[in-house]
Amino acid sequence: SLSFLQQHFGKSAMYLFRASRGEDDRPVRPDRVRKSVGGERTYAQDMTSSIELYAALEDIIDLVWQRIAQQGAQGRTLTLKMKYADFRQVTRAQSLPAPIVGREQFGELARAILAGLLPVPLGVRLLGLSLSGFETPTAQATQDIAEPAPAQYPLQF
């Protein structure tokens, strides 16, 4: 109830009350600059072996890289998200001095981050990746992913 929320959360009570009912009057900003591109998967069966986790990671690498390529995004920070069977969540990120420019580099970095979390203490129910730290907030990094990706990306040394 609203009175319970006011008693426990004070000024935030009305926001929480309205949010719990799906009410939000803030304007939708469809042209806002995207800060990250990512994807994750929740699994029906918890994964415990390194083999299972690396195989699942390859699928997520493909999924996220496809989104990155569609948007032409160039980011410097890769974050891996892992949720255990007890719902504890762990994230690890790696930032590079220059943007990640290819799927190969993206995949190598993702596998290296996962390696740092192995062996896992519990089964893993969710695995995800996201790319952030975009170089410039241009149209390439907006939410509109309808534009085709460029056929070739420049190499930066």
Short mmCIF file of C-alpha atoms in Angstrom, two decimals:
data_model
loop_
_atom_site.label_atom_id
_atom_site.label_comp_id
_atom_site.label_asym_id
_atom_site.label_seq_id
_atom_site.Cartn_x
_atom_site.Cartn_y
_atom_site.Cartn_z
CA SER A 1 0.00 0.00 0.00
CA LEU A 2 1.03 3.61 -0.42
CA SER A 3 1.02 4.20 3.34
CA PHE A 4 3.41 1.26 3.88
CA LEU A 5 5.75 2.61 1.22
CA GLN A 6 5.61 6.13 2.70
CA GLN A 7 6.43 4.75 6.12
CA HIS A 8 9.46 2.80 4.85
CA PHE A 9 10.70 4.83 1.89
CA GLY A 10 9.64 8.41 2.59
CA LYS A 11 9.89 10.72 -0.43
CA SER A 12 10.47 7.82 -2.82
CA ALA A 13 7.17 6.16 -1.90
CA MET A 14 5.02 7.76 -4.59
CA TYR A 15 7.52 6.88 -7.34
CA LEU A 16 7.71 3.27 -6.13
CA PHE A 17 3.93 3.05 -5.82
CA ARG A 18 3.39 4.32 -9.37
CA ALA A 19 6.24 2.20 -10.79
CA SER A 20 4.73 -0.94 -9.25
CA ARG A 21 1.58 -0.17 -11.23
CA GLY A 22 3.47 0.47 -14.47
CA GLU A 23 2.75 4.20 -14.36
CA ASP A 24 5.49 6.48 -15.66
CA ASP A 25 4.85 9.96 -17.07
CA ARG A 26 8.42 10.59 -18.16
CA PRO A 27 8.67 11.25 -21.90
CA VAL A 28 10.01 8.50 -24.13
CA ARG A 29 13.27 9.55 -25.78
CA PRO A 30 13.66 7.28 -28.81
CA ASP A 31 16.65 9.20 -30.17
CA ARG A 32 18.77 9.04 -27.04
CA VAL A 33 22.38 8.01 -27.45
CA ARG A 34 22.95 4.36 -26.66
CA LYS A 35 25.58 3.79 -23.99
CA SER A 36 26.05 0.06 -24.55
CA VAL A 37 25.22 -2.83 -26.85
CA GLY A 38 24.78 -6.26 -25.34
CA GLY A 39 22.89 -9.46 -24.91
CA GLU A 40 22.40 -12.19 -22.38
CA ARG A 41 20.84 -15.61 -22.06
CA THR A 42 19.10 -17.30 -19.16
CA TYR A 43 19.44 -21.07 -19.21
CA ALA A 44 16.87 -23.69 -18.19
CA GLN A 45 19.62 -25.85 -16.68
CA ASP A 46 22.44 -24.40 -14.59
CA MET A 47 25.87 -24.83 -16.16
CA THR A 48 28.81 -25.93 -14.03
CA SER A 49 31.52 -27.10 -16.40
CA SER A 50 33.99 -24.90 -18.23
CA ILE A 51 33.08 -26.65 -21.48
CA GLU A 52 29.41 -25.72 -21.10
CA LEU A 53 30.25 -22.14 -20.18
CA TYR A 54 32.65 -21.59 -23.09
CA ALA A 55 30.10 -23.08 -25.52
CA ALA A 56 27.37 -20.80 -24.16
CA LEU A 57 29.74 -17.84 -24.35
CA GLU A 58 30.39 -18.49 -28.05
CA ASP A 59 26.66 -18.17 -28.75
CA ILE A 60 26.51 -14.89 -26.85
CA ILE A 61 29.62 -13.61 -28.64
CA ASP A 62 27.86 -14.26 -31.96
CA LEU A 63 24.64 -12.60 -30.79
CA VAL A 64 26.28 -9.48 -29.40
CA TRP A 65 28.79 -9.09 -32.23
CA GLN A 66 25.92 -9.20 -34.73
CA ARG A 67 24.25 -6.33 -32.85
CA ILE A 68 27.51 -4.40 -32.69
CA ALA A 69 28.07 -4.83 -36.42
CA GLN A 70 24.48 -3.79 -37.23
CA GLN A 71 24.95 -0.58 -35.29
CA GLY A 72 28.51 0.10 -36.37
CA ALA A 73 29.38 0.57 -32.70
CA GLN A 74 33.00 0.88 -31.63
CA GLY A 75 33.54 0.55 -27.90
CA ARG A 76 36.52 0.09 -25.63
CA THR A 77 34.98 -1.74 -22.65
CA LEU A 78 33.70 -5.31 -22.65
CA THR A 79 31.67 -6.47 -19.65
CA LEU A 80 30.77 -10.07 -18.84
CA LYS A 81 27.78 -10.70 -16.58
CA MET A 82 27.24 -14.02 -14.81
CA LYS A 83 24.38 -14.98 -12.52
CA TYR A 84 24.69 -18.03 -10.29
CA ALA A 85 22.00 -20.52 -9.27
CA ASP A 86 21.52 -18.64 -5.97
CA PHE A 87 20.90 -15.44 -8.01
CA ARG A 88 24.15 -13.77 -6.96
CA GLN A 89 25.45 -11.75 -9.86
CA VAL A 90 29.06 -11.12 -10.84
CA THR A 91 30.31 -8.72 -13.49
CA ARG A 92 33.82 -8.29 -14.80
CA ALA A 93 34.92 -5.66 -17.30
CA GLN A 94 38.03 -5.05 -19.35
CA SER A 95 38.78 -1.71 -21.01
CA LEU A 96 41.21 -1.31 -23.87
CA PRO A 97 43.06 1.84 -24.97
CA ALA A 98 41.46 1.65 -28.44
CA PRO A 99 38.06 0.41 -29.64
CA ILE A 100 37.50 -3.29 -30.25
CA VAL A 101 37.52 -3.58 -34.03
CA GLY A 102 36.70 -7.17 -34.89
CA ARG A 103 34.80 -10.24 -33.79
CA GLU A 104 38.07 -12.09 -33.21
CA GLN A 105 39.32 -9.50 -30.74
CA PHE A 106 35.88 -9.28 -29.12
CA GLY A 107 35.73 -13.07 -28.67
CA GLU A 108 39.28 -13.36 -27.33
CA LEU A 109 38.62 -10.70 -24.73
CA ALA A 110 35.30 -12.30 -23.70
CA ARG A 111 36.95 -15.71 -23.29
CA ALA A 112 39.77 -14.18 -21.23
CA ILE A 113 37.29 -12.50 -18.89
CA LEU A 114 35.38 -15.78 -18.46
CA ALA A 115 38.63 -17.64 -17.75
CA GLY A 116 39.20 -15.31 -14.80
CA LEU A 117 35.92 -16.46 -13.24
CA LEU A 118 36.58 -20.19 -13.57
CA PRO A 119 36.04 -22.56 -11.89
CA VAL A 120 32.57 -21.40 -10.89
CA PRO A 121 31.47 -21.94 -7.26
CA LEU A 122 27.86 -22.74 -8.25
CA GLY A 123 25.86 -23.47 -11.35
CA VAL A 124 25.49 -20.56 -13.75
CA ARG A 125 21.98 -19.69 -14.90
CA LEU A 126 22.66 -16.49 -16.87
CA LEU A 127 25.53 -15.30 -19.01
CA GLY A 128 25.79 -11.99 -20.84
CA LEU A 129 28.15 -9.60 -22.61
CA SER A 130 27.99 -5.88 -23.32
CA LEU A 131 30.19 -3.41 -25.14
CA SER A 132 30.38 0.17 -23.89
CA GLY A 133 32.77 3.11 -23.83
CA PHE A 134 31.85 4.22 -27.32
CA GLU A 135 34.27 6.57 -29.03
CA THR A 136 31.80 9.21 -30.17
CA PRO A 137 28.06 9.55 -29.67
CA THR A 138 27.04 9.52 -33.31
CA ALA A 139 24.04 8.16 -35.16
CA GLN A 140 25.82 4.79 -35.23
CA ALA A 141 25.30 4.47 -31.49
CA THR A 142 21.62 5.34 -31.29
CA GLN A 143 18.88 2.86 -30.67
CA ASP A 144 17.92 2.71 -34.33
CA ILE A 145 19.49 -0.48 -35.65
CA ALA A 146 17.65 -0.52 -38.94
CA GLU A 147 20.57 0.90 -40.92
CA PRO A 148 22.91 -1.69 -42.41
CA ALA A 149 26.42 -1.97 -41.01
CA PRO A 150 29.34 -0.81 -43.12
CA ALA A 151 30.92 -3.52 -45.27
CA GLN A 152 34.39 -2.84 -43.90
CA TYR A 153 35.76 -1.39 -40.67
CA PRO A 154 39.00 0.59 -40.57
CA LEU A 155 41.87 -0.89 -38.57
CA GLN A 156 43.30 1.35 -35.88
CA PHE A 157 46.80 0.84 -34.54
#
